[in-house]
Amino acid sequence: QVQLMESGGGSVQAGGSLRLSCAPHGYPDTYCMGWFRQAPGKEREGVARIYTPSGSTDYADSVKGRFTISQDNAEFTLYLQMNSLKPEDSAMYYCAAHFSSTRADCTLSSQRFNYWGQGTQVTVSS
């Protein structure tokens, strides 16, 4: 069983930065972990994912060059560094995970993720 808890959300002006953290409890080292977001009235969107055994990452086009997903193996913590934030980045952000034996199975598709955190709100004002 995997439990996830996000933190680090908040309000920031456009152009600012935030770092989200996700502290998983009880997961082996062969997981695909990702960050998703959902704004009111919109579908949930995959933002970034990391395959924990190799550190391989992938990003949505909308955040490439601005967001960085990373993991601290010593602290068992997942991060999402968000720079150059835009008002359209405003959403509830969720940390998610699923077991993945291969990197190919680790994608931004939310359908594979079966462990989810409660979410943390990010609001970017213009």
PDB file of C-alpha atoms in Angstrom:
ATOM      1  CA  GLN A   1       0.000   0.000   0.000  1.00  0.00           C
ATOM      2  CA  VAL A   2       1.279   3.425  -0.930  1.00  0.00           C
ATOM      3  CA  GLN A   3       0.237   6.665   0.746  1.00  0.00           C
ATOM      4  CA  LEU A   4       1.016  10.021  -0.795  1.00  0.00           C
ATOM      5  CA  MET A   5       0.890  13.474   0.733  1.00  0.00           C
ATOM      6  CA  GLU A   6       1.531  16.690  -1.179  1.00  0.00           C
ATOM      7  CA  SER A   7       2.683  20.031   0.188  1.00  0.00           C
ATOM      8  CA  GLY A   8       4.078  23.315  -1.095  1.00  0.00           C
ATOM      9  CA  GLY A   9       1.129  24.790  -2.933  1.00  0.00           C
ATOM     10  CA  GLY A  10       0.133  28.412  -2.546  1.00  0.00           C
ATOM     11  CA  SER A  11      -0.462  31.702  -4.299  1.00  0.00           C
ATOM     12  CA  VAL A  12       2.158  33.437  -6.404  1.00  0.00           C
ATOM     13  CA  GLN A  13       2.302  36.141  -9.033  1.00  0.00           C
ATOM     14  CA  ALA A  14       2.950  35.341 -12.660  1.00  0.00           C
ATOM     15  CA  GLY A  15       6.632  34.738 -13.268  1.00  0.00           C
ATOM     16  CA  GLY A  16       7.154  33.411  -9.779  1.00  0.00           C
ATOM     17  CA  SER A  17       8.164  29.962  -8.561  1.00  0.00           C
ATOM     18  CA  LEU A  18       6.850  27.258  -6.280  1.00  0.00           C
ATOM     19  CA  ARG A  19       8.160  23.851  -5.289  1.00  0.00           C
ATOM     20  CA  LEU A  20       5.736  21.052  -4.584  1.00  0.00           C
ATOM     21  CA  SER A  21       6.722  18.070  -2.473  1.00  0.00           C
ATOM     22  CA  CYS A  22       5.243  14.603  -2.266  1.00  0.00           C
ATOM     23  CA  ALA A  23       6.124  12.273   0.556  1.00  0.00           C
ATOM     24  CA  PRO A  24       5.249   8.696  -0.296  1.00  0.00           C
ATOM     25  CA  HIS A  25       5.076   6.113   2.446  1.00  0.00           C
ATOM     26  CA  GLY A  26       5.506   2.423   1.800  1.00  0.00           C
ATOM     27  CA  TYR A  27       6.664   2.140  -1.791  1.00  0.00           C
ATOM     28  CA  PRO A  28       9.337  -0.039  -3.396  1.00  0.00           C
ATOM     29  CA  ASP A  29      11.929   1.384  -5.729  1.00  0.00           C
ATOM     30  CA  THR A  30      10.176   0.357  -8.942  1.00  0.00           C
ATOM     31  CA  TYR A  31       7.439   2.927  -9.213  1.00  0.00           C
ATOM     32  CA  CYS A  32       6.353   5.427 -11.793  1.00  0.00           C
ATOM     33  CA  MET A  33       5.542   8.690 -10.052  1.00  0.00           C
ATOM     34  CA  GLY A  34       3.918  11.718 -11.519  1.00  0.00           C
ATOM     35  CA  TRP A  35       2.359  15.097 -10.998  1.00  0.00           C
ATOM     36  CA  PHE A  36      -1.072  15.859 -12.391  1.00  0.00           C
ATOM     37  CA  ARG A  37      -3.225  18.956 -12.243  1.00  0.00           C
ATOM     38  CA  GLN A  38      -6.860  19.772 -12.645  1.00  0.00           C
ATOM     39  CA  ALA A  39      -8.410  23.202 -12.982  1.00  0.00           C
ATOM     40  CA  PRO A  40     -12.140  23.822 -12.435  1.00  0.00           C
ATOM     41  CA  GLY A  41     -14.129  22.710 -15.466  1.00  0.00           C
ATOM     42  CA  LYS A  42     -11.128  21.068 -17.111  1.00  0.00           C
ATOM     43  CA  GLU A  43      -9.906  17.510 -17.424  1.00  0.00           C
ATOM     44  CA  ARG A  44      -7.046  16.245 -15.339  1.00  0.00           C
ATOM     45  CA  GLU A  45      -3.730  16.783 -17.099  1.00  0.00           C
ATOM     46  CA  GLY A  46      -0.465  14.909 -16.705  1.00  0.00           C
ATOM     47  CA  VAL A  47       2.272  17.444 -15.956  1.00  0.00           C
ATOM     48  CA  ALA A  48       5.414  15.405 -15.358  1.00  0.00           C
ATOM     49  CA  ARG A  49       6.451  11.874 -14.516  1.00  0.00           C
ATOM     50  CA  ILE A  50       9.577  10.101 -13.319  1.00  0.00           C
ATOM     51  CA  TYR A  51      10.516   6.430 -13.441  1.00  0.00           C
ATOM     52  CA  THR A  52      12.111   6.007 -10.039  1.00  0.00           C
ATOM     53  CA  PRO A  53      14.658   3.247 -10.799  1.00  0.00           C
ATOM     54  CA  SER A  54      16.378   5.240 -13.542  1.00  0.00           C
ATOM     55  CA  GLY A  55      15.281   8.805 -12.945  1.00  0.00           C
ATOM     56  CA  SER A  56      13.923   9.043 -16.490  1.00  0.00           C
ATOM     57  CA  THR A  57      11.538  11.988 -16.825  1.00  0.00           C
ATOM     58  CA  ASP A  58       8.900  13.286 -19.215  1.00  0.00           C
ATOM     59  CA  TYR A  59       6.862  16.480 -19.304  1.00  0.00           C
ATOM     60  CA  ALA A  60       3.731  17.893 -20.837  1.00  0.00           C
ATOM     61  CA  ASP A  61       4.521  20.328 -23.639  1.00  0.00           C
ATOM     62  CA  SER A  62       2.829  23.107 -21.703  1.00  0.00           C
ATOM     63  CA  VAL A  63       5.421  22.960 -18.903  1.00  0.00           C
ATOM     64  CA  LYS A  64       8.622  21.902 -20.669  1.00  0.00           C
ATOM     65  CA  GLY A  65      11.496  24.194 -19.815  1.00  0.00           C
ATOM     66  CA  ARG A  66       9.643  25.627 -16.802  1.00  0.00           C
ATOM     67  CA  PHE A  67       8.910  22.649 -14.533  1.00  0.00           C
ATOM     68  CA  THR A  68      11.328  20.049 -13.204  1.00  0.00           C
ATOM     69  CA  ILE A  69      10.373  16.769 -11.547  1.00  0.00           C
ATOM     70  CA  SER A  70      12.955  15.165  -9.298  1.00  0.00           C
ATOM     71  CA  GLN A  71      13.322  12.643  -6.514  1.00  0.00           C
ATOM     72  CA  ASP A  72      15.363  12.561  -3.364  1.00  0.00           C
ATOM     73  CA  ASN A  73      16.051   8.897  -2.805  1.00  0.00           C
ATOM     74  CA  ALA A  74      17.509   9.446   0.655  1.00  0.00           C
ATOM     75  CA  GLU A  75      14.394  11.259   1.851  1.00  0.00           C
ATOM     76  CA  PHE A  76      11.965   9.283  -0.329  1.00  0.00           C
ATOM     77  CA  THR A  77      10.481  12.550  -1.522  1.00  0.00           C
ATOM     78  CA  LEU A  78       9.229  13.626  -4.936  1.00  0.00           C
ATOM     79  CA  TYR A  79       9.464  17.257  -6.023  1.00  0.00           C
ATOM     80  CA  LEU A  80       8.041  19.475  -8.710  1.00  0.00           C
ATOM     81  CA  GLN A  81       9.945  22.712  -9.162  1.00  0.00           C
ATOM     82  CA  MET A  82       7.756  25.187 -11.011  1.00  0.00           C
ATOM     83  CA  ASN A  83       9.359  28.297 -12.463  1.00  0.00           C
ATOM     84  CA  SER A  84       8.046  31.096 -14.678  1.00  0.00           C
ATOM     85  CA  LEU A  85       4.533  30.332 -13.513  1.00  0.00           C
ATOM     86  CA  LYS A  86       1.606  31.514 -15.591  1.00  0.00           C
ATOM     87  CA  PRO A  87      -2.032  32.101 -14.619  1.00  0.00           C
ATOM     88  CA  GLU A  88      -2.973  29.066 -16.709  1.00  0.00           C
ATOM     89  CA  ASP A  89      -0.874  26.910 -14.356  1.00  0.00           C
ATOM     90  CA  SER A  90      -3.446  27.532 -11.621  1.00  0.00           C
ATOM     91  CA  ALA A  91      -4.980  24.227 -10.591  1.00  0.00           C
ATOM     92  CA  MET A  92      -5.113  21.566  -7.926  1.00  0.00           C
ATOM     93  CA  TYR A  93      -1.926  19.556  -8.222  1.00  0.00           C
ATOM     94  CA  TYR A  94      -1.842  15.868  -7.382  1.00  0.00           C
ATOM     95  CA  CYS A  95       0.988  13.461  -6.757  1.00  0.00           C
ATOM     96  CA  ALA A  96       0.372   9.950  -8.071  1.00  0.00           C
ATOM     97  CA  ALA A  97       2.136   6.610  -8.354  1.00  0.00           C
ATOM     98  CA  HIS A  98       1.805   3.148  -9.815  1.00  0.00           C
ATOM     99  CA  PHE A  99       4.001   0.079  -9.921  1.00  0.00           C
ATOM    100  CA  SER A 100       5.937  -0.112 -13.158  1.00  0.00           C
ATOM    101  CA  SER A 101       8.367  -2.877 -14.051  1.00  0.00           C
ATOM    102  CA  THR A 102       9.541  -1.088 -17.188  1.00  0.00           C
ATOM    103  CA  ARG A 103      10.177   2.515 -18.145  1.00  0.00           C
ATOM    104  CA  ALA A 104       7.898   2.086 -21.163  1.00  0.00           C
ATOM    105  CA  ASP A 105       4.951   1.610 -18.820  1.00  0.00           C
ATOM    106  CA  CYS A 106       5.690   4.912 -17.089  1.00  0.00           C
ATOM    107  CA  THR A 107       3.818   7.581 -19.027  1.00  0.00           C
ATOM    108  CA  LEU A 108       1.747  10.688 -18.403  1.00  0.00           C
ATOM    109  CA  SER A 109      -1.474   8.747 -18.820  1.00  0.00           C
ATOM    110  CA  SER A 110      -3.451   9.038 -15.607  1.00  0.00           C
ATOM    111  CA  GLN A 111      -5.211   5.734 -16.220  1.00  0.00           C
ATOM    112  CA  ARG A 112      -2.244   3.697 -15.002  1.00  0.00           C
ATOM    113  CA  PHE A 113      -1.879   5.593 -11.727  1.00  0.00           C
ATOM    114  CA  ASN A 114      -3.706   3.930  -8.854  1.00  0.00           C
ATOM    115  CA  TYR A 115      -2.246   5.780  -5.868  1.00  0.00           C
ATOM    116  CA  TRP A 116      -3.171   9.436  -5.468  1.00  0.00           C
ATOM    117  CA  GLY A 117      -2.593  12.170  -2.930  1.00  0.00           C
ATOM    118  CA  GLN A 118      -5.230  14.623  -1.749  1.00  0.00           C
ATOM    119  CA  GLY A 119      -3.867  17.493  -3.810  1.00  0.00           C
ATOM    120  CA  THR A 120      -2.407  20.910  -3.154  1.00  0.00           C
ATOM    121  CA  GLN A 121      -3.743  24.129  -4.653  1.00  0.00           C
ATOM    122  CA  VAL A 122      -1.590  26.368  -6.850  1.00  0.00           C
ATOM    123  CA  THR A 123      -2.913  29.802  -7.748  1.00  0.00           C
ATOM    124  CA  VAL A 124      -1.026  32.128 -10.095  1.00  0.00           C
ATOM    125  CA  SER A 125      -2.237  35.697 -10.404  1.00  0.00           C
ATOM    126  CA  SER A 126      -1.525  37.985 -13.324  1.00  0.00           C
TER     127      SER A 126
END
